[in-house]
Amino acid sequence: MTSKPTTTPRKASHVKRKHWALLAAATTLPLVASTGTAVADTPPSAVSGAAASATCTYTPAVPADNFKGIPVFDAKKAAKPYSATLKTSQGAITFQALTAEAPCTTFSFRFLAEHDYFDRSHCHRLTTQRIFVLQCGDPTGTGSGGPGYSFPDENLTGATYPAGTVAMANAGPNTNGSQFFFVWKDTKLSPAYTPFGRVTAGLDVLQKIAAGGEDDQNNPGDGFPTLPVNIRNVKISSR
């Protein structure tokens, strides 16, 4: 899920920043990466949940914003079910993590949440035409931030994106980092964005945010949410 910056991006003196973007399948949104090259809507190199659990590695990558270290995959911990509650300025949103289907992704999200990575960040992108998502997880708020590592795609075979899906944004195959998105209305996308959660409470909060609109600063129907969505903290709970 690539996004143009929703605020003026910070200048990077020595780091070439990527944009984590989301492109529609049926009606492609031609968003451009910060490098100046278009991020293509390419078919995913699918990795099943079982395969990912055996090969899950987190590779150092730039940028490293609000760096909390690089997780070391623990299959036993990764298998434990959990739910995550994001307490935001617009209300709480809770999702059940798909630990069996996307162990590498859910392990990373839990690692970042337990290290307060998302605290005091905000959701920087809302789309209200053709694709219907709220994108979060960038501590810089520009759409080009990342945690200092990347990891492979998983759970892509037959992936769909109905309302309530939580999935990873990316800058191409196997470039997952910290940015993710909530689907607030059924959306058609190519299966290129790892689904790793399902909203169990707070879909009404997402729909309220969507009803508030956005500022069109990227494209019509694609910009910064009019209702600010500040993430105060993320709580991880055992199911």
Tab-separated table of C-alpha atoms in Angstrom:
chain	number	residue	atom	x	y	z
A	1	MET	CA	0.000	0.000	0.000
A	2	THR	CA	1.923	2.997	-1.152
A	3	SER	CA	1.103	6.381	-0.068
A	4	LYS	CA	2.319	9.800	-0.945
A	5	PRO	CA	3.300	11.726	2.152
A	6	THR	CA	0.334	13.073	4.048
A	7	THR	CA	2.494	15.723	5.615
A	8	THR	CA	5.666	17.328	4.385
A	9	PRO	CA	8.223	14.537	4.656
A	10	ARG	CA	11.269	14.937	6.798
A	11	LYS	CA	14.428	15.333	4.784
A	12	ALA	CA	16.601	12.241	4.886
A	13	SER	CA	20.268	13.158	4.765
A	14	HIS	CA	21.603	9.689	4.026
A	15	VAL	CA	18.613	7.382	3.787
A	16	LYS	CA	16.623	6.827	0.621
A	17	ARG	CA	13.090	6.382	1.916
A	18	LYS	CA	10.462	4.133	0.382
A	19	HIS	CA	6.744	4.634	0.480
A	20	TRP	CA	4.592	1.846	1.806
A	21	ALA	CA	1.638	1.802	-0.504
A	22	LEU	CA	-1.571	0.126	-1.374
A	23	LEU	CA	-2.708	-0.151	-4.980
A	24	ALA	CA	-6.169	-1.182	-6.085
A	25	ALA	CA	-6.480	-4.225	-8.312
A	26	ALA	CA	-9.517	-3.397	-10.410
A	27	THR	CA	-8.927	0.352	-10.470
A	28	THR	CA	-5.230	0.942	-9.891
A	29	LEU	CA	-4.272	4.078	-8.022
A	30	PRO	CA	-0.982	5.182	-9.638
A	31	LEU	CA	0.760	6.346	-6.480
A	32	VAL	CA	4.434	7.173	-6.778
A	33	ALA	CA	7.177	6.121	-4.415
A	34	SER	CA	9.511	8.652	-2.861
A	35	THR	CA	12.271	7.470	-5.180
A	36	GLY	CA	10.250	8.818	-8.104
A	37	THR	CA	9.392	5.436	-9.573
A	38	ALA	CA	5.910	4.010	-9.649
A	39	VAL	CA	5.197	1.137	-7.329
A	40	ALA	CA	3.646	-1.504	-9.565
A	41	ASP	CA	0.709	-3.663	-8.562
A	42	THR	CA	2.739	-6.841	-8.980
A	43	PRO	CA	1.566	-10.365	-8.173
A	44	PRO	CA	2.696	-11.476	-4.717
A	45	SER	CA	5.351	-14.039	-4.033
A	46	ALA	CA	3.063	-15.918	-1.671
A	47	VAL	CA	4.420	-17.552	1.438
A	48	SER	CA	2.043	-19.754	3.415
A	49	GLY	CA	1.699	-19.325	7.146
A	50	ALA	CA	3.327	-22.699	7.773
A	51	ALA	CA	6.276	-21.919	5.520
A	52	ALA	CA	6.697	-18.479	7.039
A	53	SER	CA	6.839	-19.921	10.540
A	54	ALA	CA	9.773	-22.069	9.486
A	55	THR	CA	11.612	-19.344	7.565
A	56	CYS	CA	10.597	-16.168	9.369
A	57	THR	CA	13.535	-13.786	9.504
A	58	TYR	CA	13.675	-10.057	10.130
A	59	THR	CA	16.250	-8.347	7.944
A	60	PRO	CA	17.826	-5.003	8.903
A	61	ALA	CA	16.502	-2.239	6.646
A	62	VAL	CA	16.238	1.513	6.433
A	63	PRO	CA	14.619	3.673	7.541
A	64	ALA	CA	14.804	2.916	11.256
A	65	ASP	CA	12.375	5.354	12.848
A	66	ASN	CA	11.756	5.098	16.597
A	67	PHE	CA	14.039	2.061	16.487
A	68	LYS	CA	13.201	-0.623	19.065
A	69	GLY	CA	15.545	-3.341	17.901
A	70	ILE	CA	15.015	-6.301	15.585
A	71	PRO	CA	12.843	-9.172	16.799
A	72	VAL	CA	14.138	-12.731	16.970
A	73	PHE	CA	11.396	-15.114	15.921
A	74	ASP	CA	10.165	-17.448	18.648
A	75	ALA	CA	7.803	-20.059	17.199
A	76	LYS	CA	6.334	-20.961	20.587
A	77	LYS	CA	5.451	-17.375	21.451
A	78	ALA	CA	4.310	-16.678	17.891
A	79	ALA	CA	1.735	-19.463	18.121
A	80	LYS	CA	0.004	-17.949	21.156
A	81	PRO	CA	-3.302	-16.267	20.216
A	82	TYR	CA	-3.741	-12.620	21.140
A	83	SER	CA	-5.873	-9.597	20.498
A	84	ALA	CA	-4.665	-6.010	20.137
A	85	THR	CA	-6.577	-2.923	21.223
A	86	LEU	CA	-5.557	0.417	19.772
A	87	LYS	CA	-6.720	3.259	21.980
A	88	THR	CA	-7.085	6.218	19.644
A	89	SER	CA	-8.372	9.753	19.881
A	90	GLN	CA	-11.493	8.614	17.990
A	91	GLY	CA	-12.176	5.500	20.087
A	92	ALA	CA	-10.838	2.004	20.666
A	93	ILE	CA	-10.285	-0.531	17.871
A	94	THR	CA	-9.667	-4.189	18.740
A	95	PHE	CA	-8.575	-6.937	16.388
A	96	GLN	CA	-7.857	-10.629	16.756
A	97	ALA	CA	-4.405	-11.497	15.448
A	98	LEU	CA	-4.257	-14.327	12.897
A	99	THR	CA	-1.299	-15.995	14.558
A	100	ALA	CA	-1.799	-19.344	12.806
A	101	GLU	CA	-2.088	-17.839	9.325
A	102	ALA	CA	0.487	-15.038	9.594
A	103	PRO	CA	2.899	-15.893	12.422
A	104	CYS	CA	5.790	-13.769	11.194
A	105	THR	CA	3.594	-10.697	10.816
A	106	THR	CA	1.694	-11.087	14.074
A	107	PHE	CA	4.941	-11.744	15.965
A	108	SER	CA	6.388	-8.506	14.565
A	109	PHE	CA	3.265	-6.487	15.411
A	110	ARG	CA	3.283	-7.813	18.988
A	111	PHE	CA	7.007	-7.047	19.320
A	112	LEU	CA	6.484	-3.444	18.222
A	113	ALA	CA	3.371	-2.973	20.370
A	114	GLU	CA	5.082	-4.387	23.459
A	115	HIS	CA	7.932	-1.930	22.896
A	116	ASP	CA	5.504	1.039	22.639
A	117	TYR	CA	6.454	1.610	19.000
A	118	PHE	CA	3.002	2.814	17.949
A	119	ASP	CA	2.351	4.999	21.002
A	120	ARG	CA	1.850	8.684	20.218
A	121	SER	CA	1.818	8.065	16.467
A	122	HIS	CA	-1.109	8.755	14.162
A	123	CYS	CA	-2.883	7.207	11.200
A	124	HIS	CA	-1.683	9.217	8.235
A	125	ARG	CA	-3.850	8.086	5.317
A	126	LEU	CA	-7.552	7.561	4.669
A	127	THR	CA	-9.016	6.477	1.325
A	128	THR	CA	-12.701	6.895	0.528
A	129	GLN	CA	-12.907	6.102	-3.194
A	130	ARG	CA	-12.289	2.730	-4.908
A	131	ILE	CA	-10.334	1.408	-1.931
A	132	PHE	CA	-11.526	1.932	1.633
A	133	VAL	CA	-8.720	1.844	4.165
A	134	LEU	CA	-7.173	3.692	7.086
A	135	GLN	CA	-3.384	3.387	7.086
A	136	CYS	CA	-1.314	3.613	10.283
A	137	GLY	CA	1.959	2.442	11.809
A	138	ASP	CA	4.399	5.124	10.613
A	139	PRO	CA	5.939	7.031	13.546
A	140	THR	CA	7.014	9.842	11.187
A	141	GLY	CA	3.467	10.369	9.907
A	142	THR	CA	4.753	10.785	6.353
A	143	GLY	CA	3.973	7.415	4.784
A	144	SER	CA	7.686	6.615	4.414
A	145	GLY	CA	8.650	5.519	7.929
A	146	GLY	CA	9.759	2.072	9.009
A	147	PRO	CA	10.988	0.134	12.052
A	148	GLY	CA	14.520	-0.695	10.911
A	149	TYR	CA	13.765	-4.160	9.532
A	150	SER	CA	11.673	-5.922	6.901
A	151	PHE	CA	10.160	-9.397	6.611
A	152	PRO	CA	8.452	-11.628	4.031
A	153	ASP	CA	4.836	-11.689	2.892
A	154	GLU	CA	2.579	-14.503	4.119
A	155	ASN	CA	-1.078	-15.588	4.089
A	156	LEU	CA	-1.574	-14.288	0.542
A	157	THR	CA	-3.048	-17.314	-1.219
A	158	GLY	CA	-6.684	-16.445	-1.872
A	159	ALA	CA	-6.440	-13.308	0.264
A	160	THR	CA	-9.455	-10.988	0.235
A	161	TYR	CA	-10.079	-7.714	2.035
A	162	PRO	CA	-13.597	-7.450	3.473
A	163	ALA	CA	-14.481	-4.791	6.038
A	164	GLY	CA	-12.666	-5.455	9.296
A	165	THR	CA	-9.497	-6.841	7.700
A	166	VAL	CA	-6.170	-5.724	9.138
A	167	ALA	CA	-3.313	-6.088	6.654
A	168	MET	CA	0.237	-4.945	6.021
A	169	ALA	CA	1.118	-2.031	3.787
A	170	ASN	CA	4.273	-2.493	1.741
A	171	ALA	CA	6.573	-1.073	-0.920
A	172	GLY	CA	6.589	-4.230	-3.029
A	173	PRO	CA	6.892	-7.957	-2.364
A	174	ASN	CA	8.481	-8.949	0.949
A	175	THR	CA	9.049	-5.390	2.215
A	176	ASN	CA	6.802	-5.474	5.281
A	177	GLY	CA	7.774	-3.223	8.164
A	178	SER	CA	5.536	-1.390	10.628
A	179	GLN	CA	2.842	0.173	8.425
A	180	PHE	CA	-0.543	-1.515	8.298
A	181	PHE	CA	-4.103	-0.684	7.328
A	182	PHE	CA	-7.653	-1.268	8.493
A	183	VAL	CA	-10.308	-1.984	5.856
A	184	TRP	CA	-13.431	-0.056	6.889
A	185	LYS	CA	-15.570	-1.133	3.889
A	186	ASP	CA	-15.338	-4.188	1.624
A	187	THR	CA	-12.445	-3.532	-0.750
A	188	LYS	CA	-11.114	-5.279	-3.869
A	189	LEU	CA	-7.336	-5.547	-3.909
A	190	SER	CA	-4.861	-7.907	-5.479
A	191	PRO	CA	-3.670	-10.455	-2.889
A	192	ALA	CA	-0.406	-8.605	-2.269
A	193	TYR	CA	-0.932	-7.337	1.296
A	194	THR	CA	-0.572	-9.778	4.178
A	195	PRO	CA	-3.858	-10.083	6.111
A	196	PHE	CA	-2.936	-10.589	9.757
A	197	GLY	CA	-5.940	-9.544	11.820
A	198	ARG	CA	-9.713	-9.279	12.016
A	199	VAL	CA	-11.482	-6.394	13.758
A	200	THR	CA	-13.682	-7.653	16.590
A	201	ALA	CA	-14.677	-4.279	18.063
A	202	GLY	CA	-14.422	-0.743	16.770
A	203	LEU	CA	-15.527	-1.121	13.156
A	204	ASP	CA	-17.991	1.677	13.977
A	205	VAL	CA	-15.015	3.823	15.009
A	206	LEU	CA	-13.357	3.206	11.637
A	207	GLN	CA	-16.584	4.050	9.829
A	208	LYS	CA	-16.931	7.258	11.858
A	209	ILE	CA	-13.403	8.255	10.845
A	210	ALA	CA	-14.206	7.479	7.205
A	211	ALA	CA	-17.456	9.485	7.361
A	212	GLY	CA	-15.417	12.473	8.542
A	213	GLY	CA	-13.594	12.469	5.208
A	214	GLU	CA	-10.043	13.362	4.220
A	215	ASP	CA	-8.278	16.284	2.565
A	216	ASP	CA	-7.583	14.833	-0.925
A	217	GLN	CA	-3.912	15.811	-0.668
A	218	ASN	CA	-2.727	12.626	-2.407
A	219	ASN	CA	-5.581	12.184	-4.893
A	220	PRO	CA	-9.353	12.678	-4.820
A	221	GLY	CA	-10.595	10.401	-2.057
A	222	ASP	CA	-7.069	9.843	-0.711
A	223	GLY	CA	-5.480	12.002	1.956
A	224	PHE	CA	-5.048	12.828	5.613
A	225	PRO	CA	-8.089	12.033	7.781
A	226	THR	CA	-10.153	15.082	8.720
A	227	LEU	CA	-10.753	13.529	12.139
A	228	PRO	CA	-7.253	13.136	13.623
A	229	VAL	CA	-6.541	9.527	14.579
A	230	ASN	CA	-3.864	9.646	17.250
A	231	ILE	CA	-2.790	6.280	18.652
A	232	ARG	CA	-2.315	6.679	22.392
A	233	ASN	CA	-1.252	3.107	23.055
A	234	VAL	CA	-1.674	-0.477	21.903
A	235	LYS	CA	-2.569	-3.162	24.440
A	236	ILE	CA	-1.886	-6.841	23.740
A	237	SER	CA	-4.156	-9.333	25.487
A	238	SER	CA	-4.298	-13.119	25.508
A	239	ARG	CA	-7.447	-14.461	23.887
